[in-house]
Every structure is written in C-alpha cells, then in structure tokens.
C-alpha cells in the first residue's frame, strides 16, 4: 500500500483530535477546529497561540488583524503564505480570547509534534511566549527574541527526534499596537532569509 502523502497524514491527525475529544470544553464553545494551513512541504513553520474570533469563524489560522500584519511582514522578506505552513498550539478558540490554559496546551502538544513530524521543517518560528515555552520552557521571550536556537525536538513517537532551528519572535497581535515591539518584530523577521539560507 502506498504511504499516505503529507496532506493525508495531516488530515488524519486532525481527525484524531476530534475522535480523541481533545479539550472538550473548548470544543464546545468554539465554532470549529482550526488545524493549520499552508505548504505541507515548507522548510519553515510558524506556530501561534490559539485561534481568535476570525480564525474560529473561517477555520483557518491567522486570518484576522494579526494575520494581516504577519502577511505584511512575510512580504518584507519575499515570502507568501503559500511558502510557509502555519498553525497554533491550541486548535480551538479559547472563550473571550483568554490565554490558553497549561492543561489545554499540554493536551494539544502531541498533535503539534505529529504535525511537525509530518512536515519536517528546518525552521520553526514561535510567535509569542506560549509557543516558545511549549518547546523551550525556561526561556523568556523578551530576552531571546530574534536568537535562533538549534534544538532536537522529541516527537510524539519518542524514538524519533527532529533537528530544527527555533526562532523565537514576539506575537504579531502584541506587536501590532506597540511601536517598540513592532520595530523589533520587523528586525527579527529580517533574520529569517539568512537562517533559511544557512541551513
Ligand atoms: N493569534 C494566534 O495566536 N493565532 C491565530 O491563529 C490568530 C491570532
């Protein structure tokens, strides 16, 4: 039997989240699961926190104000959404856009690891502290943003590891209305082409 292609494997992971009834309280208040979007063969994966209102309605990550800002920043380094894959740690919208709870992040982590295992990116850009701390729990975003970290990620199948460069960035929603962070985010984004070229 032919091995399922990447998209089929990702579809299967999405279905597992539903079948395994992950974060049932969030699933009950959300419109739908927001799994991920973009190029399944991308070298670079962006990971946000959780869907907001627009993402919940459209079923796609980063389609609201933060997403528009992200698209703008991608343009500055000649990338488009079709060149990257993008997802969130938590895949249902938390009510009133509250921060995801530790238990919710933990529940979704194995599925995020499976997504990375399928896509096999070279660079993982974490957007905001929740995403950074999912992989590197002891680091502070204000101290390490823009500093690429070479890490070996353990995956859902514990025998497997994925060597990636993690680039911690501020979350675009936070930077959108904060001129200082906004400038920092543009400067950190400008590092991406060099990081991709070096790998
Ligand atoms: N913020 C996130 O972290 N993710 C989204 O998908 C949208 C906004």
GROMACS .gro file of C-alpha atoms and ligand atoms in nm:
model
  207
    1UNK     CA    1   0.000   0.000   0.000
    2UNK     CA    2   0.134   0.345  -0.087
    3UNK     CA    3   0.239   0.560   0.208
    4UNK     CA    4  -0.018   0.829   0.274
    5UNK     CA    5   0.105   1.164   0.146
    6UNK     CA    6   0.171   1.452   0.380
    7UNK     CA    7  -0.172   1.609   0.337
    8UNK     CA    8  -0.344   1.278   0.407
    9UNK     CA    9  -0.130   1.229   0.717
   10UNK     CA   10  -0.217   1.578   0.840
   11UNK     CA   11  -0.587   1.516   0.774
   12UNK     CA   12  -0.559   1.200   0.984
   13UNK     CA   13  -0.402   1.395   1.275
   14UNK     CA   14  -0.684   1.648   1.255
   15UNK     CA   15  -0.938   1.368   1.272
   16UNK     CA   16  -0.759   1.217   1.575
   17UNK     CA   17  -0.801   1.545   1.766
   18UNK     CA   18  -1.175   1.522   1.702
   19UNK     CA   19  -1.203   1.148   1.768
   20UNK     CA   20  -0.996   1.170   2.089
   21UNK     CA   21  -1.215   1.458   2.211
   22UNK     CA   22  -0.922   1.683   2.297
   23UNK     CA   23  -1.010   1.989   2.509
   24UNK     CA   24  -1.384   1.917   2.510
   25UNK     CA   25  -1.470   2.238   2.699
   26UNK     CA   26  -1.303   2.448   2.428
   27UNK     CA   27  -1.455   2.237   2.151
   28UNK     CA   28  -1.800   2.304   2.299
   29UNK     CA   29  -1.767   2.683   2.277
   30UNK     CA   30  -1.568   2.701   1.951
   31UNK     CA   31  -1.725   2.707   1.605
   32UNK     CA   32  -1.473   2.462   1.465
   33UNK     CA   33  -1.125   2.315   1.489
   34UNK     CA   34  -0.854   2.534   1.336
   35UNK     CA   35  -0.586   2.284   1.244
   36UNK     CA   36  -0.331   2.459   1.023
   37UNK     CA   37  -0.282   2.592   0.674
   38UNK     CA   38  -0.021   2.639   0.406
   39UNK     CA   39   0.251   2.448   0.230
   40UNK     CA   40   0.298   2.098   0.372
   41UNK     CA   41   0.644   2.084   0.211
   42UNK     CA   42   0.757   2.415   0.362
   43UNK     CA   43   1.100   2.448   0.522
   44UNK     CA   44   0.952   2.691   0.771
   45UNK     CA   45   0.657   2.650   1.009
   46UNK     CA   46   0.508   2.935   1.214
   47UNK     CA   47   0.337   2.846   1.540
   48UNK     CA   48   0.098   3.084   1.715
   49UNK     CA   49  -0.102   3.054   2.031
   50UNK     CA   50  -0.467   2.979   1.959
   51UNK     CA   51  -0.734   3.087   1.710
   52UNK     CA   52  -0.915   3.418   1.764
   53UNK     CA   53  -1.262   3.516   1.651
   54UNK     CA   54  -1.195   3.537   1.276
   55UNK     CA   55  -0.994   3.215   1.274
   56UNK     CA   56  -1.273   3.039   1.461
   57UNK     CA   57  -1.528   3.155   1.204
   58UNK     CA   58  -1.318   3.077   0.896
   59UNK     CA   59  -1.145   2.761   1.023
   60UNK     CA   60  -0.804   2.898   0.923
   61UNK     CA   61  -0.514   3.030   1.135
   62UNK     CA   62  -0.404   3.393   1.129
   63UNK     CA   63  -0.674   3.542   0.908
   64UNK     CA   64  -0.763   3.838   1.135
   65UNK     CA   65  -0.568   4.155   1.217
   66UNK     CA   66  -0.263   3.966   1.348
   67UNK     CA   67  -0.269   3.754   1.031
   68UNK     CA   68  -0.276   4.061   0.804
   69UNK     CA   69   0.021   4.202   0.993
   70UNK     CA   70   0.201   3.869   0.961
   71UNK     CA   71   0.139   3.870   0.583
   72UNK     CA   72   0.287   4.221   0.567
   73UNK     CA   73   0.600   4.104   0.747
   74UNK     CA   74   0.630   3.798   0.523
   75UNK     CA   75   0.620   4.030   0.221
   76UNK     CA   76   0.922   4.222   0.351
   77UNK     CA   77   1.128   3.902   0.320
   78UNK     CA   78   0.973   3.794  -0.011
   79UNK     CA   79   0.767   3.513   0.134
   80UNK     CA   80   0.398   3.448   0.091
   81UNK     CA   81   0.157   3.236   0.287
   82UNK     CA   82   0.184   2.967   0.020
   83UNK     CA   83   0.556   2.934   0.101
   84UNK     CA   84   0.505   2.856   0.471
   85UNK     CA   85   0.294   2.634   0.695
   86UNK     CA   86   0.117   2.796   0.987
   87UNK     CA   87  -0.061   2.656   1.288
   88UNK     CA   88  -0.128   2.715   1.657
   89UNK     CA   89  -0.055   2.521   1.974
   90UNK     CA   90  -0.419   2.518   2.080
   91UNK     CA   91  -0.658   2.444   1.798
   92UNK     CA   92  -0.990   2.569   1.932
   93UNK     CA   93  -1.063   2.933   2.015
   94UNK     CA   94  -1.046   2.997   2.391
   95UNK     CA   95  -1.359   3.186   2.505
   96UNK     CA   96  -1.319   3.565   2.501
   97UNK     CA   97  -0.966   3.514   2.360
   98UNK     CA   98  -0.832   3.430   2.706
   99UNK     CA   99  -0.483   3.279   2.730
  100UNK     CA  100  -0.477   2.904   2.672
  101UNK     CA  101  -0.454   2.707   2.999
  102UNK     CA  102  -0.150   2.488   3.071
  103UNK     CA  103  -0.369   2.176   3.051
  104UNK     CA  104  -0.501   2.283   2.710
  105UNK     CA  105  -0.151   2.342   2.573
  106UNK     CA  106  -0.040   2.006   2.710
  107UNK     CA  107  -0.336   1.826   2.556
  108UNK     CA  108  -0.261   1.961   2.208
  109UNK     CA  109   0.119   1.924   2.220
  110UNK     CA  110   0.139   1.563   2.089
  111UNK     CA  111  -0.071   1.664   1.787
  112UNK     CA  112   0.153   1.964   1.718
  113UNK     CA  113   0.454   1.732   1.742
  114UNK     CA  114   0.286   1.496   1.493
  115UNK     CA  115   0.224   1.786   1.255
  116UNK     CA  116   0.596   1.875   1.269
  117UNK     CA  117   0.691   1.511   1.225
  118UNK     CA  118   0.493   1.501   0.900
  119UNK     CA  119   0.606   1.839   0.763
  120UNK     CA  120   0.972   1.804   0.871
  121UNK     CA  121   1.052   2.179   0.868
  122UNK     CA  122   1.405   2.309   0.907
  123UNK     CA  123   1.298   2.624   1.092
  124UNK     CA  124   1.018   2.668   1.346
  125UNK     CA  125   0.920   3.027   1.418
  126UNK     CA  126   0.743   3.053   1.752
  127UNK     CA  127   0.508   3.350   1.777
  128UNK     CA  128   0.476   3.472   2.135
  129UNK     CA  129   0.566   3.326   2.471
  130UNK     CA  130   0.314   3.041   2.479
  131UNK     CA  131   0.454   2.896   2.161
  132UNK     CA  132   0.818   2.948   2.265
  133UNK     CA  133   0.763   2.791   2.607
  134UNK     CA  134   0.598   2.491   2.451
  135UNK     CA  135   0.941   2.391   2.316
  136UNK     CA  136   1.183   2.583   2.540
  137UNK     CA  137   1.003   2.626   2.872
  138UNK     CA  138   1.280   2.810   3.057
  139UNK     CA  139   1.333   3.095   2.813
  140UNK     CA  140   1.186   3.443   2.828
  141UNK     CA  141   1.069   3.589   2.500
  142UNK     CA  142   1.187   3.940   2.595
  143UNK     CA  143   1.541   3.804   2.640
  144UNK     CA  144   1.571   3.559   2.348
  145UNK     CA  145   1.356   3.700   2.065
  146UNK     CA  146   1.548   3.700   1.738
  147UNK     CA  147   1.806   3.448   1.865
  148UNK     CA  148   1.793   3.128   1.661
  149UNK     CA  149   1.823   2.814   1.877
  150UNK     CA  150   1.928   2.481   1.732
  151UNK     CA  151   1.726   2.213   1.912
  152UNK     CA  152   1.643   1.845   1.890
  153UNK     CA  153   1.269   1.817   1.935
  154UNK     CA  154   1.140   1.494   2.073
  155UNK     CA  155   0.834   1.391   1.884
  156UNK     CA  156   0.519   1.201   1.967
  157UNK     CA  157   0.692   0.882   1.874
  158UNK     CA  158   0.957   0.916   2.146
  159UNK     CA  159   1.218   0.725   1.948
  160UNK     CA  160   1.210   0.998   1.688
  161UNK     CA  161   1.373   1.341   1.702
  162UNK     CA  162   1.360   1.635   1.467
  163UNK     CA  163   1.654   1.873   1.445
  164UNK     CA  164   1.528   2.223   1.383
  165UNK     CA  165   1.622   2.583   1.437
  166UNK     CA  166   1.368   2.759   1.656
  167UNK     CA  167   1.342   3.133   1.601
  168UNK     CA  168   1.151   3.295   1.889
  169UNK     CA  169   0.957   3.603   1.779
  170UNK     CA  170   0.711   3.832   1.954
  171UNK     CA  171   0.348   3.761   1.877
  172UNK     CA  172   0.220   3.985   1.595
  173UNK     CA  173  -0.100   4.064   1.788
  174UNK     CA  174   0.106   4.205   2.077
  175UNK     CA  175   0.338   4.397   1.844
  176UNK     CA  176   0.055   4.537   1.632
  177UNK     CA  177  -0.024   4.819   1.876
  178UNK     CA  178   0.315   4.851   2.042
  179UNK     CA  179   0.553   5.060   1.827
  180UNK     CA  180   0.869   4.934   2.002
  181UNK     CA  181   0.778   4.567   1.968
  182UNK     CA  182   0.662   4.627   1.614
  183UNK     CA  183   1.003   4.756   1.511
  184UNK     CA  184   1.172   4.469   1.692
  185UNK     CA  185   0.949   4.218   1.516
  186UNK     CA  186   1.031   4.360   1.172
  187UNK     CA  187   1.404   4.348   1.258
  188UNK     CA  188   1.377   3.988   1.386
  189UNK     CA  189   1.180   3.887   1.075
  190UNK     CA  190   1.463   4.019   0.858
  191UNK     CA  191   1.686   3.743   1.003
  192UNK     CA  192   1.472   3.466   0.853
  193UNK     CA  193   1.622   3.456   0.499
  194UNK     CA  194   1.977   3.426   0.635
  195UNK     CA  195   1.872   3.150   0.876
  196UNK     CA  196   1.699   2.961   0.594
  197UNK     CA  197   1.998   3.004   0.362
  198UNK     CA  198   2.245   2.876   0.620
  199UNK     CA  199   2.058   2.551   0.673
  200LIG     N1  200  -0.336   3.464   1.716
  200LIG     C1  201  -0.285   3.338   1.720
  200LIG     O1  202  -0.201   3.305   1.804
  200LIG     N2  203  -0.327   3.253   1.630
  200LIG     C2  204  -0.416   3.282   1.535
  200LIG     O2  205  -0.448   3.194   1.455
  200LIG     C3  206  -0.467   3.413   1.533
  200LIG     C4  207  -0.426   3.502   1.624
   0.00000   0.00000   0.00000
